[in-house]
mmCIF file of C-alpha atoms in Angstrom:
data_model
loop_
_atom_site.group_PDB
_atom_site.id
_atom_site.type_symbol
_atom_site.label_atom_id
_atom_site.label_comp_id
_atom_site.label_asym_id
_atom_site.label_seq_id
_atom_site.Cartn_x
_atom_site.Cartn_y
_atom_site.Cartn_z
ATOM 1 C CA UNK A 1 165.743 25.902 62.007
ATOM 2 C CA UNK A 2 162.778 23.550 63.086
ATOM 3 C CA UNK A 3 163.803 19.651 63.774
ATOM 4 C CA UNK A 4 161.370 17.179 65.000
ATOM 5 C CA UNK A 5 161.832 14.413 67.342
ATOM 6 C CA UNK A 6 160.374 11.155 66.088
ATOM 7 C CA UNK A 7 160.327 8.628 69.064
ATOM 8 C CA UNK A 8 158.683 5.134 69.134
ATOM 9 C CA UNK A 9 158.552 4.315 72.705
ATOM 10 C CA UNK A 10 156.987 1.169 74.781
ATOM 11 C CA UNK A 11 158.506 1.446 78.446
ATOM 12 C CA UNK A 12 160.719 3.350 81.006
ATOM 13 C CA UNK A 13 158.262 6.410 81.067
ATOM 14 C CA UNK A 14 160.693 8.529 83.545
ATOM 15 C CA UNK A 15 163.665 8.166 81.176
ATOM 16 C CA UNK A 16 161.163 9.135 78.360
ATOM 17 C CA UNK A 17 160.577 11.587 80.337
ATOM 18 C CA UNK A 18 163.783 12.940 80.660
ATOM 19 C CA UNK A 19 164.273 12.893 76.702
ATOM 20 C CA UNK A 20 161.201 14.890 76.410
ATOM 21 C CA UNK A 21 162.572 17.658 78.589
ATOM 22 C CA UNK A 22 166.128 17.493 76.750
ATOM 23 C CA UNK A 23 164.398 18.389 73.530
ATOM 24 C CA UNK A 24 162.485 21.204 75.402
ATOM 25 C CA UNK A 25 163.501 24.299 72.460
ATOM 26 C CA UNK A 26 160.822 25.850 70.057
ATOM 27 C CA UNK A 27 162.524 25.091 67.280
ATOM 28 C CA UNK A 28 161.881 21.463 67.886
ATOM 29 C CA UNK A 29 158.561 19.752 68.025
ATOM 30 C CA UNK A 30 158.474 15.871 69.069
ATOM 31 C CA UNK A 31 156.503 13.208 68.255
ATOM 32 C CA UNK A 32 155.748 10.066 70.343
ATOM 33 C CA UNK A 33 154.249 6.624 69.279
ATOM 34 C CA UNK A 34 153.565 4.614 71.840
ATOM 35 C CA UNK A 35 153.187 0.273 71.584
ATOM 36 C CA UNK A 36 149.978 -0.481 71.533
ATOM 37 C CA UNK A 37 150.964 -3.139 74.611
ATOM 38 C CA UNK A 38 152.234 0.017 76.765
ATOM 39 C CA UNK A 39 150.608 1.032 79.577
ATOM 40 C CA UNK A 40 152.902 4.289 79.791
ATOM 41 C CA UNK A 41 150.940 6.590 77.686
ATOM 42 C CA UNK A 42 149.130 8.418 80.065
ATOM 43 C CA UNK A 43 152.092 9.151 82.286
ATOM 44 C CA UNK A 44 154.246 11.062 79.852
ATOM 45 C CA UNK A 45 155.323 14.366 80.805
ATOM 46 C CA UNK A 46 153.259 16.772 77.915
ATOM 47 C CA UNK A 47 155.099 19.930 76.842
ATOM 48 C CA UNK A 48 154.260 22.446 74.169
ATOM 49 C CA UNK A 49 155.269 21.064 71.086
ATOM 50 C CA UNK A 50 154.847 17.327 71.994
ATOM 51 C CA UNK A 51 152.630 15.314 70.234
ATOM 52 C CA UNK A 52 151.740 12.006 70.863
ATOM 53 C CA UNK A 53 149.686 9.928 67.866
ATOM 54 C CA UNK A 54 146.844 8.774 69.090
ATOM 55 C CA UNK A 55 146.368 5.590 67.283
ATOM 56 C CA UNK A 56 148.951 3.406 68.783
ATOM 57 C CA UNK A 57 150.186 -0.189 66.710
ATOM 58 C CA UNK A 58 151.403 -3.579 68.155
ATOM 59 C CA UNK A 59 154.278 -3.125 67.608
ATOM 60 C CA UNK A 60 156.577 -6.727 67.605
ATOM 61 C CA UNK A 61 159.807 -7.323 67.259
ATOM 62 C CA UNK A 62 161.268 -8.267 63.319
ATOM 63 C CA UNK A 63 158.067 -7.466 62.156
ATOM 64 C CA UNK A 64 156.410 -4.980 60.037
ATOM 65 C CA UNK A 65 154.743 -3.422 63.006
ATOM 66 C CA UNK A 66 158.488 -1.848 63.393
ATOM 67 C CA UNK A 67 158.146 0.382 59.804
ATOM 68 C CA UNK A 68 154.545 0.646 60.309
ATOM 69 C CA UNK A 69 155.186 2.971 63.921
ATOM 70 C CA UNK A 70 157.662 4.778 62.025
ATOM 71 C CA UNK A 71 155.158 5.521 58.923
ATOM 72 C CA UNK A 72 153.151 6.683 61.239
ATOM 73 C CA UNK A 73 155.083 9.271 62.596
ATOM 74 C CA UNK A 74 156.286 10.411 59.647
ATOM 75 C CA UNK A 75 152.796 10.733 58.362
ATOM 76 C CA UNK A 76 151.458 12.914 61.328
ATOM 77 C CA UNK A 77 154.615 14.742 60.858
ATOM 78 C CA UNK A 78 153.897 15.773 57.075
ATOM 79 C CA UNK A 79 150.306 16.368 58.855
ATOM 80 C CA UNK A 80 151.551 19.422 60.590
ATOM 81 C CA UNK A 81 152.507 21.347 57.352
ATOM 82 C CA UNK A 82 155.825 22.540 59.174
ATOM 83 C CA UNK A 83 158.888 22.625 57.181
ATOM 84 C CA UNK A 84 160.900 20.562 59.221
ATOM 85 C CA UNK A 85 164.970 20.589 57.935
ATOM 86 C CA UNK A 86 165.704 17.377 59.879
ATOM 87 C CA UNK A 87 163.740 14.798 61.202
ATOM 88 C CA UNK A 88 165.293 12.673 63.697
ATOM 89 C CA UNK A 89 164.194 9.053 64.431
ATOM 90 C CA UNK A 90 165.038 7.548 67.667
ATOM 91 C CA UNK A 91 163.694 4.860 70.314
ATOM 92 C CA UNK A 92 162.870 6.028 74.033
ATOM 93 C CA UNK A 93 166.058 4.231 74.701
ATOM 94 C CA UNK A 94 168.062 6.758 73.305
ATOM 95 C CA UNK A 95 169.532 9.833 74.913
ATOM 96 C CA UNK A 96 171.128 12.722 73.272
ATOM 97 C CA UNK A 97 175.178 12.979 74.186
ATOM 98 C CA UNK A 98 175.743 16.314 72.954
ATOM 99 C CA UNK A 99 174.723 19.507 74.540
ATOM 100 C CA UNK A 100 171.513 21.069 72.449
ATOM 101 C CA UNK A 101 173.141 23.685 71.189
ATOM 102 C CA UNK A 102 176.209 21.778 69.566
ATOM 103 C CA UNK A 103 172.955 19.667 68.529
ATOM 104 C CA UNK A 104 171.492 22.040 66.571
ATOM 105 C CA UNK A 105 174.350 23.891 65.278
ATOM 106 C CA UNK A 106 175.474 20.410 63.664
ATOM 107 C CA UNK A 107 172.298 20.448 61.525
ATOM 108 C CA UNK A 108 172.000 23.638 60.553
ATOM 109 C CA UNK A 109 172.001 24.091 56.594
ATOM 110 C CA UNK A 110 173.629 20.482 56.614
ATOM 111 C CA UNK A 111 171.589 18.745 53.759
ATOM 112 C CA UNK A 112 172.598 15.761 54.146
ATOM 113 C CA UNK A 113 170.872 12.149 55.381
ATOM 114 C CA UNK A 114 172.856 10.189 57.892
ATOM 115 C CA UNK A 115 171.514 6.625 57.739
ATOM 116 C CA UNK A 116 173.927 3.818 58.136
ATOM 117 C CA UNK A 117 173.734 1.359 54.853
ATOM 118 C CA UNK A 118 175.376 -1.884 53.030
ATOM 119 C CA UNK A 119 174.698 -3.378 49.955
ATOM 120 C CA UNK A 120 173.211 -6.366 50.299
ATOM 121 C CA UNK A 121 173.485 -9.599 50.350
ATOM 122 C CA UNK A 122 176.295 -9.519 52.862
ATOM 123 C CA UNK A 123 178.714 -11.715 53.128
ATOM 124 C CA UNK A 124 178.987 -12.520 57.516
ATOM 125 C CA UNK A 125 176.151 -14.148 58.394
ATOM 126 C CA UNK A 126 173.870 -17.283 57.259
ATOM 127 C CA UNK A 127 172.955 -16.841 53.481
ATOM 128 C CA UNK A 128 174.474 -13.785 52.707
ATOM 129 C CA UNK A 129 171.144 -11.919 54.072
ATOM 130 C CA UNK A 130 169.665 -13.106 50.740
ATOM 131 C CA UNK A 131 166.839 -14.665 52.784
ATOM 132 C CA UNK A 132 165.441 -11.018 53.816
ATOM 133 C CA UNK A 133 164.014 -10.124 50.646
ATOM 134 C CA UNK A 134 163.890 -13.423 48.723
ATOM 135 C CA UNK A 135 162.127 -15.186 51.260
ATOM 136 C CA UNK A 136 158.258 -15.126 51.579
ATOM 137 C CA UNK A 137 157.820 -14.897 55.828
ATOM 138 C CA UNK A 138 154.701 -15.331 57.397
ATOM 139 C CA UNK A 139 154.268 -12.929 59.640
ATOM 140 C CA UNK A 140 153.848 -15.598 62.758
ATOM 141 C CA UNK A 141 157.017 -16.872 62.149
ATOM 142 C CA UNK A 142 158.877 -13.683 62.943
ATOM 143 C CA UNK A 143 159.878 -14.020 66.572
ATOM 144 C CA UNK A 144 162.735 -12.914 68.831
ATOM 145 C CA UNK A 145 165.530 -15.932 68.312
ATOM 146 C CA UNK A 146 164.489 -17.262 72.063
ATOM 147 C CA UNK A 147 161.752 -18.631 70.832
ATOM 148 C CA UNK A 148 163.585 -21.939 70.127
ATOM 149 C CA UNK A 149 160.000 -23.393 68.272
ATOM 150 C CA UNK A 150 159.886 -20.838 65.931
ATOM 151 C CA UNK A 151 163.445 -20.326 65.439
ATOM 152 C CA UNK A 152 163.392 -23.889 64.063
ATOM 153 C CA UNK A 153 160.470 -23.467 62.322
ATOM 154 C CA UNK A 154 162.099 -20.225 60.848
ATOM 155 C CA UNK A 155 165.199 -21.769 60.029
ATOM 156 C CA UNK A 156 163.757 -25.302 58.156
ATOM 157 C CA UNK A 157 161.350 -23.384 56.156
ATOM 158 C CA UNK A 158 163.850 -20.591 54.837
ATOM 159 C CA UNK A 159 166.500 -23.264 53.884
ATOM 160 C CA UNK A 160 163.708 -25.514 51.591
ATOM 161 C CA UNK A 161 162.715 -22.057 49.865
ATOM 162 C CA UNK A 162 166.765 -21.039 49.116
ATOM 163 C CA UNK A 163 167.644 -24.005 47.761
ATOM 164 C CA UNK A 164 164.560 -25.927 46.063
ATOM 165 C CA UNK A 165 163.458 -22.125 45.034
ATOM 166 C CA UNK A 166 159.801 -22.727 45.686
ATOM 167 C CA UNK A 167 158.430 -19.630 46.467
ATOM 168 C CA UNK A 168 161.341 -17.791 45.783
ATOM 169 C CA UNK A 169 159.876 -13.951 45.927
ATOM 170 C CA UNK A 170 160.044 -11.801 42.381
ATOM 171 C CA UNK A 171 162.192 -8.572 43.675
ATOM 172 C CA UNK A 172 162.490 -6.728 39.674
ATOM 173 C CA UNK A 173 160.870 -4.400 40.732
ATOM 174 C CA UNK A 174 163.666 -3.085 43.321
ATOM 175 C CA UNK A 175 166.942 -2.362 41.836
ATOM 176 C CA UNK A 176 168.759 -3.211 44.997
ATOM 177 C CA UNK A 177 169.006 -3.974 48.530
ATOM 178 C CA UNK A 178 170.541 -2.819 51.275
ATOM 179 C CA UNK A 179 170.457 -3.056 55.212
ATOM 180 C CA UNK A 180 171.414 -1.222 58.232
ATOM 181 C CA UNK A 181 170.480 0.270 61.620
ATOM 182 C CA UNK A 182 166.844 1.239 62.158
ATOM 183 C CA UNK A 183 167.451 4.783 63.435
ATOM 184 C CA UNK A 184 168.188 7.765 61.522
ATOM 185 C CA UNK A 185 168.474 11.410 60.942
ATOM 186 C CA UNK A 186 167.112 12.558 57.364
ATOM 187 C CA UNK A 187 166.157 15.647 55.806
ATOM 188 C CA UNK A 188 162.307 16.730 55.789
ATOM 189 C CA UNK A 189 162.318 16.554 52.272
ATOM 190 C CA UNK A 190 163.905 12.681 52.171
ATOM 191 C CA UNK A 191 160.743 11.932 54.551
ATOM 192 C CA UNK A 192 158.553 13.171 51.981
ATOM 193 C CA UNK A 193 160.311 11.506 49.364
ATOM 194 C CA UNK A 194 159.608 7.898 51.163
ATOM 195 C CA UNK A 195 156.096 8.952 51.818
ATOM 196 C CA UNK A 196 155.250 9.930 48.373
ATOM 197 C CA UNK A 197 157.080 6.830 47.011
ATOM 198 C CA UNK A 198 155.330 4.442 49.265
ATOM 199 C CA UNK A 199 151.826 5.917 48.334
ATOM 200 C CA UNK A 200 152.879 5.359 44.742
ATOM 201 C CA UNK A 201 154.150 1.961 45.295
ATOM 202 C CA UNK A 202 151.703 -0.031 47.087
ATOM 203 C CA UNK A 203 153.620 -3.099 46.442
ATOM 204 C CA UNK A 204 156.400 -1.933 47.672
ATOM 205 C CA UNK A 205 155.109 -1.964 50.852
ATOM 206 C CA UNK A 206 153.284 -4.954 50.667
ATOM 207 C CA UNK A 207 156.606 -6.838 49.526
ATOM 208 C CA UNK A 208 158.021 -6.184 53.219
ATOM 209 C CA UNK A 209 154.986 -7.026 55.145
ATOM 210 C CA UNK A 210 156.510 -10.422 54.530
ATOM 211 C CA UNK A 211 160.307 -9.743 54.997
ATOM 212 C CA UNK A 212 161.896 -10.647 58.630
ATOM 213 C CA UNK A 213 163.494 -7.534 59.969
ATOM 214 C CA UNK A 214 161.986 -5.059 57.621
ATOM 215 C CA UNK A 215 163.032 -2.370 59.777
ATOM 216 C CA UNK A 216 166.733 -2.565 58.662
ATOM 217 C CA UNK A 217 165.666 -2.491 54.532
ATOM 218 C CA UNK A 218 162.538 -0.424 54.353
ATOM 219 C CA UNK A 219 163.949 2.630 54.369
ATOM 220 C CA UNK A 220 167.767 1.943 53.171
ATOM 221 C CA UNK A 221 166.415 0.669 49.812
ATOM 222 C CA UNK A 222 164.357 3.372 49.211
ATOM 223 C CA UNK A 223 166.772 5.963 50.378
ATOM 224 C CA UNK A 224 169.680 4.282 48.364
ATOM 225 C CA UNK A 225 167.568 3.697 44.568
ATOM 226 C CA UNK A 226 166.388 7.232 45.153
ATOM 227 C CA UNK A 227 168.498 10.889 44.341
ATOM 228 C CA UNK A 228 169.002 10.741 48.452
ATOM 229 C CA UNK A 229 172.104 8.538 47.687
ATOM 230 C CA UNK A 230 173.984 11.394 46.822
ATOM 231 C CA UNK A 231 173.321 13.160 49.770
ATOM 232 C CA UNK A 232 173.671 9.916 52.247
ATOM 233 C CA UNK A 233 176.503 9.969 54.990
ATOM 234 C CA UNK A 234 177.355 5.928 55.535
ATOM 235 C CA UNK A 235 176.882 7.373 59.810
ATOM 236 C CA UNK A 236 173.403 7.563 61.661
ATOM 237 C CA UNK A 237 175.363 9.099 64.365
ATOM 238 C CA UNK A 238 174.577 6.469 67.233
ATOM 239 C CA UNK A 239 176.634 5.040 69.559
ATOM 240 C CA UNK A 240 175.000 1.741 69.639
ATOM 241 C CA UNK A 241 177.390 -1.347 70.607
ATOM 242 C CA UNK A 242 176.616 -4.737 68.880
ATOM 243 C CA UNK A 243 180.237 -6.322 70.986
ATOM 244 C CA UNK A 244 177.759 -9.339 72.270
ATOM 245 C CA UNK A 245 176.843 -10.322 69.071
ATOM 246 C CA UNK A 246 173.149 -10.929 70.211
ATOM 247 C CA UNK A 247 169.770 -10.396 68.293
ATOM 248 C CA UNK A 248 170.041 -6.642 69.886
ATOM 249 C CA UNK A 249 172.769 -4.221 71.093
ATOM 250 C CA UNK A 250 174.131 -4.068 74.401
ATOM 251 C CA UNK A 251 172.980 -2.205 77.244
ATOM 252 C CA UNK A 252 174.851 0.662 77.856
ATOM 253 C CA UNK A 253 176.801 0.672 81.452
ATOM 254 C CA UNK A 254 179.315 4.070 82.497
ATOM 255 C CA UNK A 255 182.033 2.846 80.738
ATOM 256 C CA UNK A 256 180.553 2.468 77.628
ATOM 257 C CA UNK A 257 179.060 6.265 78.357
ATOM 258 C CA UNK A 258 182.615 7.508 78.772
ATOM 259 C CA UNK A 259 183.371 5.721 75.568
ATOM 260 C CA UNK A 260 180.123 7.368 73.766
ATOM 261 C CA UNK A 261 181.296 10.893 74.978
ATOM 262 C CA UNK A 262 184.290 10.890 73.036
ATOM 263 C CA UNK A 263 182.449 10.140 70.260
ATOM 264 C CA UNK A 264 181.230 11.980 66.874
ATOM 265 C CA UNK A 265 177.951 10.250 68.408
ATOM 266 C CA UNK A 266 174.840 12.515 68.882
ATOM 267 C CA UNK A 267 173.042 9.677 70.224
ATOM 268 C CA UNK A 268 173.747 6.608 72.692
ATOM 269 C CA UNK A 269 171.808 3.140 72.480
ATOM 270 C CA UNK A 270 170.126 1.447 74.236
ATOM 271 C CA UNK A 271 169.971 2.771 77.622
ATOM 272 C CA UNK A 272 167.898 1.699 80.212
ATOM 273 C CA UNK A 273 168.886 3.489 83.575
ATOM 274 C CA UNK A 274 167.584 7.024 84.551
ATOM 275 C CA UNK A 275 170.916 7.496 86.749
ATOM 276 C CA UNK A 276 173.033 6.581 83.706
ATOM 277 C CA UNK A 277 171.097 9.470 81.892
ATOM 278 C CA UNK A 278 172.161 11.567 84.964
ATOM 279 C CA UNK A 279 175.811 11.116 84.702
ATOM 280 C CA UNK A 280 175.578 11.631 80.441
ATOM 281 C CA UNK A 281 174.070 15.230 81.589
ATOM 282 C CA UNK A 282 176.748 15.741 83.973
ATOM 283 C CA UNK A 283 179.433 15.123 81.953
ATOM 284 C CA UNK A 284 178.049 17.075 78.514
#
């Protein structure tokens, strides 16, 4: 059974490193975008079977930039003409937290696409969520929430659109909308799927050039109007902790590794220590 490894990466080359060698099996072939802002490209560890794209985007956070990366790698992935069964999306902060054999055995003649999903617009946080697709966003007003200026900005101009509805975007063209996590594990076909639908949708894309954090819809919506929704497991299979309620998930310390372990996890997020990947190996 042939996997691949789709990894967008921007930092900590050593513990990319480490996820490289993990993966090291020829039935898996891994693919490696790289920010555009990273200096780490030319320090990565290559293997047979590793492929890193050689156009590399600016990639920014709650932006675009986020699906485009992903597109990419599911492009040069359809490239290769290799039937892939499963592709797996992940970031180089993630690290594997089964052994590779238990890995692969999980996937084998599985058919299913485990992508984490809700409806939206939700109903815990400011507007319901309605603001990600009915809102027109330019794109240089998606920033990280530090940036107090924008924030503001963010914040004034999305509340005169909701409720005078100037602007308001024209979504009839979508059935609905839903949200979750940004990593994945789908079939090869469902990756075909979304790149045949977005070449026969150009507006589709277009649409989410302009929606803040894009990377939690793009792929959800499509997935979830498409015949994948019969076939989607509500479970992406990471063990990512959101407990600090911040903009991203918590940093993963040993505790939270023990916690991950006993898990129906395949993956842990984020981690950002080389010695925490040691004692995750250890303890497989």
């Amino acid at each position: 059974m042939k996997m691949a490894i789709a990894i967008q990466c921007h930092k900590n080359v050593e513990q990319l490193n480490r996820l490289i060698e993990f993966f090291r099996d020829d039935e898996i072939d891994i693919y490696i975008h790289v920010d555009k802002k990273s200096d780490i490209k030319q320090k990565i560890k290559m293997i047979k079977n590793l492929y890193i794209l050689e156009e590399s985007i600016d990639v920014r956070w709650g932006d675009f930039s986020i699906v485009e990366s992903a597109l990419k790698l599911f492009e040069r992935i359809k490239e290769s003409k290799i039937d892939y069964e499963y592709i797996h999306l992940i970031s180089g902060q993630d690290y594997p937290i089964k052994k590779l054999e238990e890995f692969k055995r999980f996937f084998v003649d599985n058919n299913k696409q485990y992508v984490e999903y809700a409806k939206l617009p939700f109903n815990t946080l400011v507007r319901a969520g309605v603001d990600r697709y009915q809102v027109y966003y330019p794109r240089w007003m998606i920033d990280r929430p530090e940036n107090m200026k924008k924030r503001i900005i963010r914040v004034a101009y999305r509340e005169l659109i909701l409720r005078t509805r100037i602007f308001k975007r024209k979504t009839d063209f979508i059935e609905d909308f839903y949200y979750g996590s940004a990593w994945f594990s789908i079939t090869g076909d469902c990756m075909k799927f979304i790149l045949s639908y977005i070449e026969n949708n150009k507006k589709y894309i277009e649409f989410f050039k302009n929606s803040i954090y894009p990377d939690e819809m793009f792929f959800q919506t499509i997935i979830m109007n498409s015949k994948y929704s019969k076939s989607i497991v509500n479970n992406n299979l990471r063990y990512i902790d959101w407990s600090e309620k911040k903009a991203s998930p918590k940093t993963l310390q040993y505790n939270d590794i023990d916690k991950a372990l006993k898990s129906k996890s395949y993956f842990a997020r984020k981690i950002d220590s080389v010695q925490l990947i040691d004692y995750i190996e250890d303890n497989l």
